[in-house]
XYZ file of C-alpha atoms in Angstrom:
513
model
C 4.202 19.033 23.390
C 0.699 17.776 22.005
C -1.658 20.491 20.807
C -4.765 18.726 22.955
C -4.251 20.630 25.761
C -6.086 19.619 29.186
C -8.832 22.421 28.047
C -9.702 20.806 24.875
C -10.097 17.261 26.642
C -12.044 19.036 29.048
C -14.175 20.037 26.662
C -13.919 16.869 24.875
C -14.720 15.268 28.119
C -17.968 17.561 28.598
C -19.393 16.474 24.842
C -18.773 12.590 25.591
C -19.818 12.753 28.815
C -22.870 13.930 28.037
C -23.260 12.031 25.230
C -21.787 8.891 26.094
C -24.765 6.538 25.587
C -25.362 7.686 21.776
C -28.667 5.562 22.190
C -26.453 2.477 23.119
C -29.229 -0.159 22.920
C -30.374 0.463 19.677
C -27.050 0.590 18.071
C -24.777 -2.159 16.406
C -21.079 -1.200 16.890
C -19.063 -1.257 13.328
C -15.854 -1.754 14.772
C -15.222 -4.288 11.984
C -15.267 -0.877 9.526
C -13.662 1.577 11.925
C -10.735 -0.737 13.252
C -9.830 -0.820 9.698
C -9.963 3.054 9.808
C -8.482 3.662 13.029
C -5.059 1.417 12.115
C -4.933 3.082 8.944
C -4.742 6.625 10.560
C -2.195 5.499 12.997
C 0.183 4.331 10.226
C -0.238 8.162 8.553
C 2.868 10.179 9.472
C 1.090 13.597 10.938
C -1.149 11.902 13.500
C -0.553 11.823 17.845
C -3.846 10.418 18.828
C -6.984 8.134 17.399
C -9.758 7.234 19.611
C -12.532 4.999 19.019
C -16.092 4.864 19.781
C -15.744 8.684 21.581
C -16.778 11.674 20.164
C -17.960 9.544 16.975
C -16.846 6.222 15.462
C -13.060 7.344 15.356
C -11.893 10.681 16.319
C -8.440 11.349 14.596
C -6.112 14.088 16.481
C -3.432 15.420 13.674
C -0.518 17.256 15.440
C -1.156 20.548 13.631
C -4.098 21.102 15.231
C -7.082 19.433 12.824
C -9.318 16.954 14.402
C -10.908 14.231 12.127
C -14.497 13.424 13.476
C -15.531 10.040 11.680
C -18.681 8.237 11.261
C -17.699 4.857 9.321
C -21.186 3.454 7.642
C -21.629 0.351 6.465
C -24.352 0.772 3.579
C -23.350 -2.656 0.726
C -27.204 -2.839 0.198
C -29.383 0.095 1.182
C -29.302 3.717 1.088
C -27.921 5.609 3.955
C -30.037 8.265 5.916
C -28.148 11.183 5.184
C -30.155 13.528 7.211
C -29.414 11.555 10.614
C -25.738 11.214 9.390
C -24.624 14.814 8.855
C -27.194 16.135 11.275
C -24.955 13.824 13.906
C -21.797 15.825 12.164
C -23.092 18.898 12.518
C -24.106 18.174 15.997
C -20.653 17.756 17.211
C -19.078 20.103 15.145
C -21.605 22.674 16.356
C -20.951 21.691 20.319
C -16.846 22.803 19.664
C -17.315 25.833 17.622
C -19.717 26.889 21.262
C -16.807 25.575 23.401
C -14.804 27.952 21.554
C -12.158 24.469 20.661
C -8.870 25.643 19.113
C -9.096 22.409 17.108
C -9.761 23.061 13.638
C -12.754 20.099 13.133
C -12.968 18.037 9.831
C -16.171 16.013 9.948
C -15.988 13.203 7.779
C -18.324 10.449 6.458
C -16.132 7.049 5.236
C -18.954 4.882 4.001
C -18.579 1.859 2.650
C -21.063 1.462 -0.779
C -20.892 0.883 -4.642
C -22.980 4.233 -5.279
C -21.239 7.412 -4.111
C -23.110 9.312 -1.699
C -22.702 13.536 -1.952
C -22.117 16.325 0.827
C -25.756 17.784 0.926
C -25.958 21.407 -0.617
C -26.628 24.305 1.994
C -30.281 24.386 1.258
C -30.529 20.451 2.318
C -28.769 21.080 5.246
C -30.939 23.630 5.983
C -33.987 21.497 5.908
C -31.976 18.571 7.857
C -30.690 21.055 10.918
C -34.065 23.160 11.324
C -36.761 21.854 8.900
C -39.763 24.739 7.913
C -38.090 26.432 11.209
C -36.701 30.342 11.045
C -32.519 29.828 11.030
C -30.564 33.065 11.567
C -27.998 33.937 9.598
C -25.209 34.418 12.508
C -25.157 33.331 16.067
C -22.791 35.163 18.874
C -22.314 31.481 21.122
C -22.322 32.234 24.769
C -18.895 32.486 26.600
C -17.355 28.840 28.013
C -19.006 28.604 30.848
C -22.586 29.584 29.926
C -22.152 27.254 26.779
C -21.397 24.548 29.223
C -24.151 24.714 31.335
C -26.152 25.586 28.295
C -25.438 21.635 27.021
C -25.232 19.987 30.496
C -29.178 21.443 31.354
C -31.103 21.759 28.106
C -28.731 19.508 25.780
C -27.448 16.149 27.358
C -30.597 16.402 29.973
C -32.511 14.760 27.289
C -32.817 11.105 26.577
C -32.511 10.784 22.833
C -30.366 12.000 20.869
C -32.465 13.443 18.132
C -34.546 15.673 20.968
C -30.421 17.018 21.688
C -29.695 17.437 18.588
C -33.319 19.436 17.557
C -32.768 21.144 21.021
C -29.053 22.201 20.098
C -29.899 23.216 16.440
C -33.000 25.636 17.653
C -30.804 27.290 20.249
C -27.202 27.486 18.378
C -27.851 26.532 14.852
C -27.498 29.315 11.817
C -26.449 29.985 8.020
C -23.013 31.014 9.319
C -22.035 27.464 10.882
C -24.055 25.504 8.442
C -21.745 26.748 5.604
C -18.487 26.109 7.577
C -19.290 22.799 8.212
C -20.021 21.829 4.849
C -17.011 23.862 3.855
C -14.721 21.524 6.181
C -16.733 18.241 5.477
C -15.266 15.318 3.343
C -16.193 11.801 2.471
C -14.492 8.962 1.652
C -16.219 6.049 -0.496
C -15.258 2.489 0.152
C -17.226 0.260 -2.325
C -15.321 -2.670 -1.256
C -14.293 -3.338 2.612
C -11.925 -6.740 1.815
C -10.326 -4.513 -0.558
C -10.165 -1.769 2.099
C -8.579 -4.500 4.500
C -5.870 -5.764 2.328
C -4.759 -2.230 1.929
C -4.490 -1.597 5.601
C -3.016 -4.942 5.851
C -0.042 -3.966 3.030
C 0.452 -0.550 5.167
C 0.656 -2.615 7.899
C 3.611 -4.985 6.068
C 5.242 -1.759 5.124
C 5.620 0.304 8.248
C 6.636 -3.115 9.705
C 8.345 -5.259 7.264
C 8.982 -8.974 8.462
C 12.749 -9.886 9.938
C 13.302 -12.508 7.620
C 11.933 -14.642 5.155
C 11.467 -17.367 7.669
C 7.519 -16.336 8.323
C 5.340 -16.586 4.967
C 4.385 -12.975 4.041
C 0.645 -13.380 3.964
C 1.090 -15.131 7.857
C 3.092 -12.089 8.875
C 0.084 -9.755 7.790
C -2.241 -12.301 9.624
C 0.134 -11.219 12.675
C 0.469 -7.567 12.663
C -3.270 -7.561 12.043
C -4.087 -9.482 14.857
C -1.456 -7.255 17.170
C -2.828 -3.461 16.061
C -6.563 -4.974 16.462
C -5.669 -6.184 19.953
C -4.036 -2.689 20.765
C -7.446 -1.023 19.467
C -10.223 -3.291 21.241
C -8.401 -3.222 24.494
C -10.065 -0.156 24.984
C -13.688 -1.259 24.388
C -13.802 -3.444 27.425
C -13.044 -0.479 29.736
C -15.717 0.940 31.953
C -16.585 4.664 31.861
C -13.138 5.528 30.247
C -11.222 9.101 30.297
C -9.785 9.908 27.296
C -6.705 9.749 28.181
C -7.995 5.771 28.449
C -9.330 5.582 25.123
C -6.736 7.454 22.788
C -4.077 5.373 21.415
C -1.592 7.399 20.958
C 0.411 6.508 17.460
C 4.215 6.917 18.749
C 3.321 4.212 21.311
C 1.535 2.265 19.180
C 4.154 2.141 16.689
C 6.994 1.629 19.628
C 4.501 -1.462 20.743
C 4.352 -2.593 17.006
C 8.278 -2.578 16.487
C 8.986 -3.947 19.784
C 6.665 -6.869 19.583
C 7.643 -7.992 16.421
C 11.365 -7.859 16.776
C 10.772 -9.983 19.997
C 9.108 -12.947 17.680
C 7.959 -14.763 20.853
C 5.051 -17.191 21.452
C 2.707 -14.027 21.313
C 3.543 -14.033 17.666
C 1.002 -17.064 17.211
C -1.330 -15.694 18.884
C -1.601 -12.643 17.072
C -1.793 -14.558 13.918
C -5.006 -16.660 15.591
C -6.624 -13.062 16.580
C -5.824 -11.835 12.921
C -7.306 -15.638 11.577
C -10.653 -14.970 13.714
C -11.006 -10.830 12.602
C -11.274 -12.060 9.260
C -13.784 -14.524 9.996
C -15.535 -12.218 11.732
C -15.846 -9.980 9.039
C -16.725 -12.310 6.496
C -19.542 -13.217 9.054
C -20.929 -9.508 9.368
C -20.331 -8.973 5.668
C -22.137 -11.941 4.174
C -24.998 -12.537 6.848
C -28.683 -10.168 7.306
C -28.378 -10.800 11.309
C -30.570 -9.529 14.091
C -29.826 -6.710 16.707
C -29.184 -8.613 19.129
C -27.670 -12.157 17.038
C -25.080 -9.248 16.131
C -24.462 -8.291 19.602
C -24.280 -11.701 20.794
C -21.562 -12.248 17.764
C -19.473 -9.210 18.848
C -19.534 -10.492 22.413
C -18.209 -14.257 21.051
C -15.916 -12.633 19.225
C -14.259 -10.601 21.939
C -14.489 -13.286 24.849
C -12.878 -15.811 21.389
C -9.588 -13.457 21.594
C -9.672 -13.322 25.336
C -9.483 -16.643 25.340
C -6.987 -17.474 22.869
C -4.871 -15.049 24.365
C -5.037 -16.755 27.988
C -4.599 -20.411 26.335
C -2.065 -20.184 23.095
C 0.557 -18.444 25.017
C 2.495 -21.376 25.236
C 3.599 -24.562 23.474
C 1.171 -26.967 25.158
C -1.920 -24.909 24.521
C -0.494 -24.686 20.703
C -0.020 -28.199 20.619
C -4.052 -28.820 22.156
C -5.072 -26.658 19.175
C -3.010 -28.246 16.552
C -3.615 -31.629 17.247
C -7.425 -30.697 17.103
C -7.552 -28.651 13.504
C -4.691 -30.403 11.923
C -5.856 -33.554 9.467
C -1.771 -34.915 9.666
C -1.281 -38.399 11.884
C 0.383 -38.091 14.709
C 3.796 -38.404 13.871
C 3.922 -35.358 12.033
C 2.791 -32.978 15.112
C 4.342 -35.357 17.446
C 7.771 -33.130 17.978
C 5.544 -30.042 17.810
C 6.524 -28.705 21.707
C 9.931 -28.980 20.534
C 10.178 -26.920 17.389
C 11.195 -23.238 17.363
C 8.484 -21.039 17.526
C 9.194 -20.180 13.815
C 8.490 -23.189 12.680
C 5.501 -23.894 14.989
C 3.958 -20.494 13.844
C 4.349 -22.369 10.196
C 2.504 -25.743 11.706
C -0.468 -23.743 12.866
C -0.630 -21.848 9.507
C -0.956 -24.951 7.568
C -3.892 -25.400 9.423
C -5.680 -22.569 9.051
C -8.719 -24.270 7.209
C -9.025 -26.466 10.644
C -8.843 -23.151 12.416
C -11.472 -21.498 10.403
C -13.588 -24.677 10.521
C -13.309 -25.043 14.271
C -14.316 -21.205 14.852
C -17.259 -20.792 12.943
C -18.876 -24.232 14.367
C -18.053 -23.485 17.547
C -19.464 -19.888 17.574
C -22.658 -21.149 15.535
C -23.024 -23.748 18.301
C -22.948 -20.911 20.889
C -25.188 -18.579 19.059
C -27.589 -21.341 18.640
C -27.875 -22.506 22.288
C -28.294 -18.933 23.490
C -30.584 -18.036 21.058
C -32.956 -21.712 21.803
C -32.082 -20.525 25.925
C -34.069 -17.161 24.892
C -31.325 -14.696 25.350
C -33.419 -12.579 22.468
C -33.303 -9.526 24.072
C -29.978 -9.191 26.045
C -26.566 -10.071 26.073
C -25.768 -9.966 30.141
C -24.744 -13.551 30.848
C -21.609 -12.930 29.451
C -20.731 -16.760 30.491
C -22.845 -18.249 28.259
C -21.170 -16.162 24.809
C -17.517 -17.919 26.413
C -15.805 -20.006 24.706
C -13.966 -20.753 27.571
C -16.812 -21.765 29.635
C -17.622 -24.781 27.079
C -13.512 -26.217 27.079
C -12.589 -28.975 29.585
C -8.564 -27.455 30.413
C -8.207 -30.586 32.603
C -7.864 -32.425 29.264
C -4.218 -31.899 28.050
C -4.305 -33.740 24.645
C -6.977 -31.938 22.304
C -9.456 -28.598 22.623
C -11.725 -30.791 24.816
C -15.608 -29.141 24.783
C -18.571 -30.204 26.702
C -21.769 -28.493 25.932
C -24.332 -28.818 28.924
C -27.214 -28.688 26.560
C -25.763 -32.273 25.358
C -26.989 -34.828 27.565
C -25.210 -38.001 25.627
C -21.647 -37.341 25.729
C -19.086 -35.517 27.866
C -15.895 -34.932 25.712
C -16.546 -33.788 22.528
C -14.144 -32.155 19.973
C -14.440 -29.612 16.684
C -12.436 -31.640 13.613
C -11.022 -29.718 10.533
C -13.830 -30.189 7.812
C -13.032 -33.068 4.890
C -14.040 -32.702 1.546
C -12.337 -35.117 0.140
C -10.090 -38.145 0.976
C -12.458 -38.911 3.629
C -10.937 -42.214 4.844
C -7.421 -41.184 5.316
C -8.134 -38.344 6.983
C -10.384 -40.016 9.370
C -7.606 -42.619 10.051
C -5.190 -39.727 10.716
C -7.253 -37.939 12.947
C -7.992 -41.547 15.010
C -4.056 -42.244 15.232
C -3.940 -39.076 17.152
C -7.448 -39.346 19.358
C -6.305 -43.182 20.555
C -3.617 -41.438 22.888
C -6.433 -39.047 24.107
C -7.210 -39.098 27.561
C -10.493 -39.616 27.831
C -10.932 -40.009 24.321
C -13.547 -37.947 22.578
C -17.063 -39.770 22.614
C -18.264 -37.093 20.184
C -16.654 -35.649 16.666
C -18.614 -32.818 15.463
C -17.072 -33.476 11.981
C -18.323 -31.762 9.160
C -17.481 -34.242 6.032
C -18.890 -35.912 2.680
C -17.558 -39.391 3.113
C -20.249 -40.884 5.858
C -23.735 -38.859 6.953
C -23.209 -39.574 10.839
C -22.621 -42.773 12.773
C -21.092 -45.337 16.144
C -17.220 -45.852 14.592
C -14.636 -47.500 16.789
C -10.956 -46.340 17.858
C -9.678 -49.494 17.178
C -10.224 -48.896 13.262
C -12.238 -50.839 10.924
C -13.865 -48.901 7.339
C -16.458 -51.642 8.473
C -16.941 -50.885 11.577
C -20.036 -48.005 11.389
C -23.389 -48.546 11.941
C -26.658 -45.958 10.861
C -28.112 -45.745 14.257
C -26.196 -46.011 17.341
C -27.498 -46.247 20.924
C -26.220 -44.267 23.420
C -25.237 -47.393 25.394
C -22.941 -48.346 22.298
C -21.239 -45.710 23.147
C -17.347 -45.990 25.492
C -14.568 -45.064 25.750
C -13.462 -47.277 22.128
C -16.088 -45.868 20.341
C -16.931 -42.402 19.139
C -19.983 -40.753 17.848
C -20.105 -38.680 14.115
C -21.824 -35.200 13.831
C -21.489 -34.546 10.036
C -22.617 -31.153 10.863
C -25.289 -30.738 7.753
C -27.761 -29.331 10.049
C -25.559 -26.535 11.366
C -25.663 -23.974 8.925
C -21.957 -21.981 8.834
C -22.118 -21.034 5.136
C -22.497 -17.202 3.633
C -26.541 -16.293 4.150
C -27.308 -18.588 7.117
C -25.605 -16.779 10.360
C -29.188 -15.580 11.017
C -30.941 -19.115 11.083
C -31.246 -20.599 14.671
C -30.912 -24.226 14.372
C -31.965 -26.241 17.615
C -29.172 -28.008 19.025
C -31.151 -30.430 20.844
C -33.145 -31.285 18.255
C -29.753 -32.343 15.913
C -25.869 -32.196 16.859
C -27.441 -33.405 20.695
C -29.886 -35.373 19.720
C -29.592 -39.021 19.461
C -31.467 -39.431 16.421
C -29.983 -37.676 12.945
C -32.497 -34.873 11.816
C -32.949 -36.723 8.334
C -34.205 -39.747 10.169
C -30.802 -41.719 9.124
């Protein structure tokens, strides 16, 4: 029988309700930091529930009673505000101690930084709960019912939350419950999140080991990744959730873990793909200073991105669109791709995970960019518009077909794996696939070295490329060269807005070639 009975979600249910919007608007989700978190708890043996994004970041319910409250900060470069963070601790551990909770609550700070970061000392606290104010030593809390309506009309009647939390420490506040809660606080230091990943990823290999030795071990991390992440952002989508909504509770989790993965069916590539793109998304966040709302935008990409690769890679012929648009082979070496075991297909897309990555991060810097030139600066509502889907042509069968409306030249463009090297040959490969196209792409956004941009034909020639196509040149025998250089995917340039219509649309080449 689980030891969160229906009067401690009640409660629960009192403290989120009323706090629900935690200042929404102003605040960037870290659900890169706390998935990592929340999968890690479910893999620890004494655990029945994690939630996410309800109480605090991650709420961990251990089966003996303790309940982990966890804000996960993300501090690699400047020094956390530890007054707002443990006054937000102390502001929920303070709301269950006057609900009377028989849940014995651990707040906990993991933060991710090189320099450790110390629980403050009683007098700090002091000075962060109640400032130059009076605080008593002891305070008798109301009984259940007055402390409820104590929080529904003076507490969560207020719009931000630090006038509830100054409100709730004047009222309720004293030396007595300052002291326990530093006495139950913890923190956990994470100076380096990749590291913090790979771990998570290892537990992951461990609870879950791989059949056979048929699936490469670093893919089959890539795949359990991409399954427990899937399990825990289901949940952010949903609208006003219960908590019974929003808990994942570990012995189904784990039964939807070993059952998936036994099954090995054409899910299994999917879940790599998602794993493929968390990663990216990570490095993204991790290496790039971006805006409020460039991050929201990003985290909306990124979730409508899995969406869509969920709906579209559950079967061999969306596989086969994908492969034969980030794979650099000819055609006859994806040519029996439909036909292979899903084993081996799972091994065909892996090869081509640098087309995979490449495709991605152009295609969501594309999106950012036309949003961002559109003036979607202050909201992200037209959730169309951050869709990958809503840029793919699915009537074309033969290749991840795109058409951006913002381009006015062409109408079938496609994403190629970036070449670094062996420029020619990989062209021609690419070609001995796109001549079977129908229609054929008139566009290759196709970041390379071995030719700046330029009018090429299907019907081969290394002599057939001219500087400085018309758009009239262009049919269905000859295809157009992006080489990308003006679309800025690298570490430190996430945050730039580059203007589509000025470059990748425009019929002249930025550097005037």
């Amino acid at each position: 029988m689980s030891v969160v009975s229906k009067e401690e979600i009640d409660k629960l249910s009192l403290m989120y309700d009323g706090d629900k919007s935690r200042d929404a608007s102003d605040k960037i989700r870290g659900f890169l930091f706390q998935d990592y978190i929340a999968i890690g708890c479910l893999l620890d043996n004494d655990v029945e529930y994690v939630c996410s994004e309800y109480i605090e970041d991650v709420d961990v319910f251990f089966q003996d009673g303790r309940l982990l409250i966890i804000q996960a900060k993300y501090y690699p470069n400047t020094v956390p505000k530890k007054d707002e963070i443990f006054t937000d601790l102390f502001y929920q551990y303070l709301q269950l101690r006057m609900l009377n909770s028989n849940m014995s609550a651990i707040p906990s700070l993991y933060i991710h930084r090189a320099v450790t970061v110390a629980i403050p000392t009683i007098d700090e606290m002091k000075t962060y709960v109640v400032g130059e104010n009076a605080l008593r030593k002891k305070v008798i809390y109301p009984n259940e019912v007055d402390a409820e309506k104590f929080l529904e009309e003076e507490v969560y009647s207020l719009t931000k939350k630090e006038e509830r939390k100054r409100k709730l420490f004047l009222k309720m506040a004293s030396e007595e419950s300052i002291k326990g809660f530093l006495d139950a606080c913890s923190i956990v230091h994470l100076s380096n999140i990749d590291k913090y990943k790979d771990e998570v990823m290892d537990k992951l290999a461990l609870s879950y080991p791989r059949p056979d030795r048929s699936v490469d071990q670093g893919n089959w991390k890539l795949i359990l990744l991409g399954l427990a992440i899937s399990r825990i952002q289901s949940r952010y989508m949903l609208k006003d959730p219960s908590f019974e909504q929003l808990r994942v509770n570990k012995n189904d989790f784990d039964q939807h873990m070993r059952m998936t993965v036994q099954t090995r069916d054409e899910l299994s590539i999917v879940y790599y793909l998602i794993g493929v793109t968390y990663e990216i998304y990570g490095q993204i966040i991790i290496g790039n200073d971006l805006s409020v709302v460039q991050r929201k935008m990003l985290d909306q990409i990124y979730y409508n991105t899995v969406n869509w690769l969920t709906m579209t890679l559950d079967n061999p012929d969306g596989q086969y669109r994908l492969l034969n648009t980030i794979s650099t082979d000819d055609c006859s070496k994806i040519k029996d791709f439909m036909d292979m075991p899903i084993d081996a297909r799972l091994i065909k897309i892996a090869e081509c995970k640098p087309g995979f990555e490449c495709f991605i991060c152009y295609l969501w810097k594309i999106m950012l960019d036309i949003n961002q030139s559109n003036g979607m600066t202050n909201s992200v509502d037209n959730d169309d518009e951050l869709d990958p889907s809503s840029y793919v042509d699915n009537s074309v069968k033969d290749y991840i077909c795109l058409h951006f409306p913002e381009d006015k030249l062409i109408s079938h463009a496609v994403i190629l794996p970036e070449v670094l090297s062996r420029f020619n040959t990989i062209r021609r490969n690419i070609v001995s696939r796109m001549i079977n196209a129908e229609p054929k792409p008139g566009k290759w956004f196709f970041g390379n070295n071995g030719i700046m941009r330029g009018k090429n034909y299907y019907k081969y020639s290394t002599a057939d490329v001219c500087d400085n196509p018309t758009v009239a040149d262009l049919g269905q025998e000859i295809f157009y060269i992006e080489c990308m250089d003006c679309i800025g995917v690298d570490e430190g340039q996430w945050n730039k807005n580059e203007r589509c219509d000025t470059c990748i649309f425009s019929e002249q080449c930025v550097r005037g070639e």
